[in-house]
C-alpha atoms as an extended CHARMM CRD file, in Angstrom:
* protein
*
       164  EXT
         1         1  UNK       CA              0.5430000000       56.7170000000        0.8470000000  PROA      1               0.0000000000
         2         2  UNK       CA              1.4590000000       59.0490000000       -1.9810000000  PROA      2               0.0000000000
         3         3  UNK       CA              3.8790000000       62.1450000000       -0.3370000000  PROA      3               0.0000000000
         4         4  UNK       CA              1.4880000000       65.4060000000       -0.7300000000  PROA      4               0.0000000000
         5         5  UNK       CA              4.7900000000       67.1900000000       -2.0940000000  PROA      5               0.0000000000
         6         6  UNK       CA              5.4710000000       64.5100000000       -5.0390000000  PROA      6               0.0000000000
         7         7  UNK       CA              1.5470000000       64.8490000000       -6.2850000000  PROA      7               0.0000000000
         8         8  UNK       CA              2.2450000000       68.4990000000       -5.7660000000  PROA      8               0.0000000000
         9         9  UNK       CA              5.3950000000       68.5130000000       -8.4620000000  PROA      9               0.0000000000
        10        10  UNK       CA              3.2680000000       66.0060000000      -10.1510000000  PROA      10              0.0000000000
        11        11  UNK       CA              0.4530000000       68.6450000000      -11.0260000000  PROA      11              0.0000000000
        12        12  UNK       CA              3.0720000000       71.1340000000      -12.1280000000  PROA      12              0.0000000000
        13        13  UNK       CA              5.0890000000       69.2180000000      -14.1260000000  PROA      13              0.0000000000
        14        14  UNK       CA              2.2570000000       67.7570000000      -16.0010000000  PROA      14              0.0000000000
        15        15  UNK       CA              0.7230000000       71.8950000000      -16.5120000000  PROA      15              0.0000000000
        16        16  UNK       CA              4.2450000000       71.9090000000      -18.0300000000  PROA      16              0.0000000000
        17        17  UNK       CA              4.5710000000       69.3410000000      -20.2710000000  PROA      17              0.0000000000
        18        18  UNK       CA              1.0060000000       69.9830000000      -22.0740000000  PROA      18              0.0000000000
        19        19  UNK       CA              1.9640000000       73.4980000000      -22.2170000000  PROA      19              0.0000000000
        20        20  UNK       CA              5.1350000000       72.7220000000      -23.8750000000  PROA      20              0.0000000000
        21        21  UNK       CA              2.9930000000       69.9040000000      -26.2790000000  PROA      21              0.0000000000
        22        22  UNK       CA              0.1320000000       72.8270000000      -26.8350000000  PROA      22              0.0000000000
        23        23  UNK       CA              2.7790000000       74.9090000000      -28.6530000000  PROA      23              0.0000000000
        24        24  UNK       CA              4.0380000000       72.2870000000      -31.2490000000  PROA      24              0.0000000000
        25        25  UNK       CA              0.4570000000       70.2250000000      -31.2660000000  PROA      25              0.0000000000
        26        26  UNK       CA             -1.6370000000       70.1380000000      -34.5890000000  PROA      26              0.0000000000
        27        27  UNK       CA             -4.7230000000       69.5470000000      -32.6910000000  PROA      27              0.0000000000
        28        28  UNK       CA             -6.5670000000       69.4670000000      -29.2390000000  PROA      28              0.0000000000
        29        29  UNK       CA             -7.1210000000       65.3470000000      -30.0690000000  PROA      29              0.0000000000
        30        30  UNK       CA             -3.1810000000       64.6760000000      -29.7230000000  PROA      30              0.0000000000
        31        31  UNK       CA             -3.0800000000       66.5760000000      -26.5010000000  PROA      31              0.0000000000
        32        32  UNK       CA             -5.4870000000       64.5160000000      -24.8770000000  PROA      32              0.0000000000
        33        33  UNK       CA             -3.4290000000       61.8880000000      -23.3080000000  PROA      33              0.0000000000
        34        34  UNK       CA             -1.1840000000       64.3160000000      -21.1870000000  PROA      34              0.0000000000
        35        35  UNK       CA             -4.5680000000       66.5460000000      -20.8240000000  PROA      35              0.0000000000
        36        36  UNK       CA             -5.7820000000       62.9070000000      -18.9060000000  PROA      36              0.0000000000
        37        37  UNK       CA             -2.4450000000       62.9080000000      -16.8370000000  PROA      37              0.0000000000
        38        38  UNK       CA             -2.7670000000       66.3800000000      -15.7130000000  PROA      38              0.0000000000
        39        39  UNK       CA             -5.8940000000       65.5630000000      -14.1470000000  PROA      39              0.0000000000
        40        40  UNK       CA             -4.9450000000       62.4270000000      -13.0190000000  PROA      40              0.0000000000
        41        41  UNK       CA             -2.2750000000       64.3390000000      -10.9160000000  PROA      41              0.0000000000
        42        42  UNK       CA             -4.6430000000       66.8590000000       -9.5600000000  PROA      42              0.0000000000
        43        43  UNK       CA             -6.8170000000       63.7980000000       -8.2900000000  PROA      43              0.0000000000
        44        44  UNK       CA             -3.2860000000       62.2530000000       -7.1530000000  PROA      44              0.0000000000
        45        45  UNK       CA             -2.5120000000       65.7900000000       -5.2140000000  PROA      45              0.0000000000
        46        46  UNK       CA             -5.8970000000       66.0000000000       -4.0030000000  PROA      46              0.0000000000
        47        47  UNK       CA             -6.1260000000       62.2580000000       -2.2600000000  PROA      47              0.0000000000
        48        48  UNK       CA             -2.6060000000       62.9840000000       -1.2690000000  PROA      48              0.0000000000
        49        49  UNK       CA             -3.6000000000       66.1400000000        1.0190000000  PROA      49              0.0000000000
        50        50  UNK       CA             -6.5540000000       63.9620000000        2.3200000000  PROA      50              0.0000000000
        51        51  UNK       CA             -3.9700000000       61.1240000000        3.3160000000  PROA      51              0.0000000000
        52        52  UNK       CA             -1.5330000000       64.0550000000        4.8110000000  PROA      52              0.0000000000
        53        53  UNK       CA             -4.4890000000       65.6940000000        6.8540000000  PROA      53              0.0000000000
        54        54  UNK       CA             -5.9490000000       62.1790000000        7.9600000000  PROA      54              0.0000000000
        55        55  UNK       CA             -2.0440000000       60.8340000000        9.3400000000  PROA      55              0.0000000000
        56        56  UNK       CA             -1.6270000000       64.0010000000       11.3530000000  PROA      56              0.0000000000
        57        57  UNK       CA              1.7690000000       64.6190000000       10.2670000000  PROA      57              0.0000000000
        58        58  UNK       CA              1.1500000000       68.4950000000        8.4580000000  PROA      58              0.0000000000
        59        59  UNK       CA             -0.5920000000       71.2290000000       10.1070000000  PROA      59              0.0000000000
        60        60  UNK       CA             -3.8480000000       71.8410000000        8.9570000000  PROA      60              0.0000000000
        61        61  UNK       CA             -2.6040000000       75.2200000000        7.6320000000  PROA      61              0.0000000000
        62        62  UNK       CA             -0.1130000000       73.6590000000        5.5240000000  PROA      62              0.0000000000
        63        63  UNK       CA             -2.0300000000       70.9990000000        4.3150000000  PROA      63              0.0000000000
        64        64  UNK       CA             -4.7560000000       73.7930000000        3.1490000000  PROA      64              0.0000000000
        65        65  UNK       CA             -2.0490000000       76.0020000000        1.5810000000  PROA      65              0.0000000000
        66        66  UNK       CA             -1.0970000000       72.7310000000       -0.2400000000  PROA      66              0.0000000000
        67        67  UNK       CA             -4.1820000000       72.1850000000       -1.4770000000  PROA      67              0.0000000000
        68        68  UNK       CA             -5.3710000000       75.2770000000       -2.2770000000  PROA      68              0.0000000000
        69        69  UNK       CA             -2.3550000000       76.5320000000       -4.2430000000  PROA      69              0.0000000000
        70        70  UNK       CA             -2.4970000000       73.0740000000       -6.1870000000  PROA      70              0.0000000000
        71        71  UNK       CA             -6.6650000000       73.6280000000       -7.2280000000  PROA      71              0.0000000000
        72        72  UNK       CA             -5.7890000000       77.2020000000       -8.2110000000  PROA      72              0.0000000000
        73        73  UNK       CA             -3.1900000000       76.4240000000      -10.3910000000  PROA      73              0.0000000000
        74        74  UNK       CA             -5.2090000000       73.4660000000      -11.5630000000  PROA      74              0.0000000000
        75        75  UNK       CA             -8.1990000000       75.8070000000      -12.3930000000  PROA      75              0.0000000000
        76        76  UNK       CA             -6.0960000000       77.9680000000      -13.9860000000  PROA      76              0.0000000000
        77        77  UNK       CA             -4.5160000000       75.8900000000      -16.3340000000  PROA      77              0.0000000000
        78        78  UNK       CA             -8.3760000000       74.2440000000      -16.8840000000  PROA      78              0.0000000000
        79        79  UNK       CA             -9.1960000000       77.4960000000      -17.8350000000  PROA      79              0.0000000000
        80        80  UNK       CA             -6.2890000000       78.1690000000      -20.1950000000  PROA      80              0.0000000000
        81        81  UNK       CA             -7.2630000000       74.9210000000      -21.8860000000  PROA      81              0.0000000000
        82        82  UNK       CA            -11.4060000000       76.5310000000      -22.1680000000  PROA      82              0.0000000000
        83        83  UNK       CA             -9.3220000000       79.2940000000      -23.8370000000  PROA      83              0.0000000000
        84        84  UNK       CA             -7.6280000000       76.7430000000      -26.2440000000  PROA      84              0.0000000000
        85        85  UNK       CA            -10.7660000000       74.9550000000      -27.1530000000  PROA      85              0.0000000000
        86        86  UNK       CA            -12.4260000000       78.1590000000      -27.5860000000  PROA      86              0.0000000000
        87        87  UNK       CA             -9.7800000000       79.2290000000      -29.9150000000  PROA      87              0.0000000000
        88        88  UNK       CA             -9.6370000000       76.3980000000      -32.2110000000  PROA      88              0.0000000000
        89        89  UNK       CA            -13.5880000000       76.3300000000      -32.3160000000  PROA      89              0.0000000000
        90        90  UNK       CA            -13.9850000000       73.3080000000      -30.5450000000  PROA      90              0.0000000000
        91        91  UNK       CA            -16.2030000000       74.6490000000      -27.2150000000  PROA      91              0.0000000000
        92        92  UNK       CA            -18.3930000000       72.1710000000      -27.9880000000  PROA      92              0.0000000000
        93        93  UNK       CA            -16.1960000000       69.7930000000      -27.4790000000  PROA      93              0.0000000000
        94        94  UNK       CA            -15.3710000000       71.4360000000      -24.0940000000  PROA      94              0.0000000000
        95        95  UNK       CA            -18.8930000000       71.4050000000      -23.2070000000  PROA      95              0.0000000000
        96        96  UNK       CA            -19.3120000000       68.0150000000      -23.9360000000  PROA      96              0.0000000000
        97        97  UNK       CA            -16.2890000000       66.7040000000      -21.9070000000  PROA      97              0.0000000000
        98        98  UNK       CA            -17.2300000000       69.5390000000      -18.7790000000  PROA      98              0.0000000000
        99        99  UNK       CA            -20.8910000000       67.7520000000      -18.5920000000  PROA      99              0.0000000000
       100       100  UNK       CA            -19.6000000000       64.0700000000      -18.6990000000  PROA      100             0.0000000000
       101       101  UNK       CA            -17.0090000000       64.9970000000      -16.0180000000  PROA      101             0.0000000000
       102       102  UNK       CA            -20.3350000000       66.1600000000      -13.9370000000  PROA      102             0.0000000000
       103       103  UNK       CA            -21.9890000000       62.9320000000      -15.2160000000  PROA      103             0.0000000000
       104       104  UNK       CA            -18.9740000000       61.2460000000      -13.4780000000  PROA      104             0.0000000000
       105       105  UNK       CA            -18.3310000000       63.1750000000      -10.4380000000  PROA      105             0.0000000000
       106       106  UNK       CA            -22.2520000000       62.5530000000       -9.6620000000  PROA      106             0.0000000000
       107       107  UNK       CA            -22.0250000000       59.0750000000      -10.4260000000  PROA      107             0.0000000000
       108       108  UNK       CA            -18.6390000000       58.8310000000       -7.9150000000  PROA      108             0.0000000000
       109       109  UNK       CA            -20.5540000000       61.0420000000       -5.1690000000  PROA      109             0.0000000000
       110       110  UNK       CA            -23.5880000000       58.1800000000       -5.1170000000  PROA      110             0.0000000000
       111       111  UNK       CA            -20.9630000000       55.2730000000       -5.5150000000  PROA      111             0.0000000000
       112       112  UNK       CA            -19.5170000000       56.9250000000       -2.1470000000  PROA      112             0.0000000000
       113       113  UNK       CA            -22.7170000000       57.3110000000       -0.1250000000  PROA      113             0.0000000000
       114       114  UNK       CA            -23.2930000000       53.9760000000       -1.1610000000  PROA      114             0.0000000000
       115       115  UNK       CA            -20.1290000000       52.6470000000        0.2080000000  PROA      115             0.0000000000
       116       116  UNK       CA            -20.6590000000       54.7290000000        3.2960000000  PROA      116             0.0000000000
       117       117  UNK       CA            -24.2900000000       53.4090000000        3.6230000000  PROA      117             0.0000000000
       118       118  UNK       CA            -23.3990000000       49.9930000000        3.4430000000  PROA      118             0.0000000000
       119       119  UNK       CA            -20.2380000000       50.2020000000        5.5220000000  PROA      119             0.0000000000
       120       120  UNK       CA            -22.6520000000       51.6220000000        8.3270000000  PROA      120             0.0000000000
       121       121  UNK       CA            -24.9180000000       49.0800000000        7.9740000000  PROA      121             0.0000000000
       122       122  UNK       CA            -22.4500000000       46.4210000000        8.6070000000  PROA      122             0.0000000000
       123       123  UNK       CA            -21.6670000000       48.3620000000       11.5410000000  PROA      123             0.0000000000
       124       124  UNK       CA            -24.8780000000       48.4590000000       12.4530000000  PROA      124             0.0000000000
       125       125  UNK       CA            -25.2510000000       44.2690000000       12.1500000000  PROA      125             0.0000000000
       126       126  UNK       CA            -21.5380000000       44.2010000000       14.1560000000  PROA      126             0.0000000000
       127       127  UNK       CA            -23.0140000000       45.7460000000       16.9860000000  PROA      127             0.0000000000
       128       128  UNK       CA            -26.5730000000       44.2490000000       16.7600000000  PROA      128             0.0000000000
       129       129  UNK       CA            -24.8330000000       40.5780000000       16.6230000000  PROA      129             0.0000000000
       130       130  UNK       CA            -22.1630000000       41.6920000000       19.7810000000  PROA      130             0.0000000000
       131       131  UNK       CA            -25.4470000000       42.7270000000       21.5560000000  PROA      131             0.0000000000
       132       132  UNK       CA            -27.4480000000       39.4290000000       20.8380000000  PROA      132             0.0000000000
       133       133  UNK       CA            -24.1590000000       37.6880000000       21.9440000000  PROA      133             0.0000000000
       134       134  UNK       CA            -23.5970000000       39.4150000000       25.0750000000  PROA      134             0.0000000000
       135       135  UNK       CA            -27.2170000000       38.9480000000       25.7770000000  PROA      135             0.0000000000
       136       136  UNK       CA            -26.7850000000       35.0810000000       25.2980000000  PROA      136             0.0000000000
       137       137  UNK       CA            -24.0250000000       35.6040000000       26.8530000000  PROA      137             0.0000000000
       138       138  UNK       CA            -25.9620000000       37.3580000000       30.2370000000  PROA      138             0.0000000000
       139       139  UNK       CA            -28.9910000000       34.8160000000       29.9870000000  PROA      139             0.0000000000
       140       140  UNK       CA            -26.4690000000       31.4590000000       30.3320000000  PROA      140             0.0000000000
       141       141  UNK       CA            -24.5090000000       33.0140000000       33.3050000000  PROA      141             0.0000000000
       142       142  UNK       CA            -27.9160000000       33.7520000000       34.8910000000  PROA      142             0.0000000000
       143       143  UNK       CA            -28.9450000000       30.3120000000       34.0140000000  PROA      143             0.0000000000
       144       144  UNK       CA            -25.7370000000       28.5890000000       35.9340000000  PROA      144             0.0000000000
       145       145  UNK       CA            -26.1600000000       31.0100000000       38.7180000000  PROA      145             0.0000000000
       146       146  UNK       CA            -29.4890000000       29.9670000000       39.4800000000  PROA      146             0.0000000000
       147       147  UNK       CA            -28.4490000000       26.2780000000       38.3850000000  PROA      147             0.0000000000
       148       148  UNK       CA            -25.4990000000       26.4220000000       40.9440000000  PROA      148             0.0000000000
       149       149  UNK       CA            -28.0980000000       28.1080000000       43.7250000000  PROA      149             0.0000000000
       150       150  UNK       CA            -30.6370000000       24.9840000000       43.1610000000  PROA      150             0.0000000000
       151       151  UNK       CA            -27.6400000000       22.9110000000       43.5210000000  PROA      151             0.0000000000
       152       152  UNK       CA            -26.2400000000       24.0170000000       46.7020000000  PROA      152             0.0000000000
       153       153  UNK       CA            -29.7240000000       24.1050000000       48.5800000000  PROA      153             0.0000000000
       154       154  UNK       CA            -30.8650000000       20.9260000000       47.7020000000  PROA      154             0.0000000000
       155       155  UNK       CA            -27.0220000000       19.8050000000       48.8480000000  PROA      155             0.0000000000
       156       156  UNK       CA            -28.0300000000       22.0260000000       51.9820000000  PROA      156             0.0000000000
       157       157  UNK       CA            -31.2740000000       20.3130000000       52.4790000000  PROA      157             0.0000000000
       158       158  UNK       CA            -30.0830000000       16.9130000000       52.6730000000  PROA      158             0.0000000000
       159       159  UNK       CA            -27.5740000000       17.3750000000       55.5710000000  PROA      159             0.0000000000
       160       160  UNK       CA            -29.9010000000       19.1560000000       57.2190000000  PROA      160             0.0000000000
       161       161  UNK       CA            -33.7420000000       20.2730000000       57.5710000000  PROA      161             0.0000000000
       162       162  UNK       CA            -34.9910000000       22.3830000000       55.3280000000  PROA      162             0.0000000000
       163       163  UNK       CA            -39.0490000000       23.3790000000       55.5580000000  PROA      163             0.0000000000
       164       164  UNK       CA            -39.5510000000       19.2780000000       57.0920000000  PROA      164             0.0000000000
C-alpha cells in the first residue's frame, strides 16, 4: 500500500520539478516526460487516499482534506500548463491530449464496470453452486434418514408382529 503522505510529496515535488524544467525548456515536447510523472503521481495520491480510507486508519476528514488539497493543487498546476500551451500556440495540442484523456478515462470507467460485472457474476455462480450443494447435500441426508427408518422397522418387524 502506497503511504497517502509519500504520493502526497510525490504530486508536489513533481509540480516542482516541471516548473523548474518549464523555465529553461525550449519546447512543450521536452517537458512531456515529467508532464507524464506529474500525473502519474496525482493517480498515485489519488489510489493512495482510496487505500487510506478503505484500511480505516485516517479519519474520513483527513483523508478528504488529503485529497482535496492534492486535486486542487493538481488542477491548478493543469491549468497553469493550459496557460503554457496557450502561450506557445499549441492549444490544439492541449485539446487533443484533454479529449484522448476523456477517450481513456471512458474506456477505464467501462473496463471497471466490466470487472465489477463479472466479479458479481462469479458471485452469483459461488452462491448458486453452494445452494445446489447444500441442496444435494439436504436430499442425501433425507435419503439415509428414511433409508435408516426402513431399516429399523423391517429389523422391528422381524422380532416381532408388525400388521400379521
Amino acid at each position: 500500500m502506497i503511504d497517502p503522505l509519500t504520493a502526497l510529496a510525490g504530486i508536489q515535488n513533481a509540480i516542482s520539478m516541471v516548473k523548474k524544467a518549464s523555465k529553461v525548456a525550449n519546447d512543450l515536447g521536452s517537458l512531456a516526460p515529467m508532464i507524464g510523472k506529474l500525473f502519474d503521481a496525482k493517480s498515485n495520491a489519488t489510489k493512495a487516499m482510496l487505500q487510506a480510507k478503505q484500511s480505516g486508519k485516517s479519519s474520513n476528514m483527513s483523508i478528504a482534506l488529503q485529497i482535496e488539497m492534492a486535486l486542487e493543487q493538481a488542477r491548478a498546476f493543469e491549468e497553469e500548463l493550459k496557460m503554457l500551451f496557450m502561450q506557445t500556440g499549441k492549444i490544439d495540442v492541449w485539446n487533443k491530449i484533454k479529449a484522448r484523456q476523456a477517450q481513456m478515462d471512458l474506456a477505464d470507467a467501462k473496463e471497471i464496470s466490466a470487472l465489477k460485472a463479472e466479479a458479481k457474476k462469479a458471485k452469483e455462480k459461488e452462491q448458486e453452486q453452494l445452494e445446489i450443494g447444500l441442496a444435494i447435500g439436504a436430499v442425501f441426508f433425507l435419503a439415509f434418514i428414511v433409508f435408516v427408518g426402513i431399516y429399523e422397522l423391517m429389523e422391528f418387524c422381524k422380532t416381532s408382529r408388525c400388521g400379521r
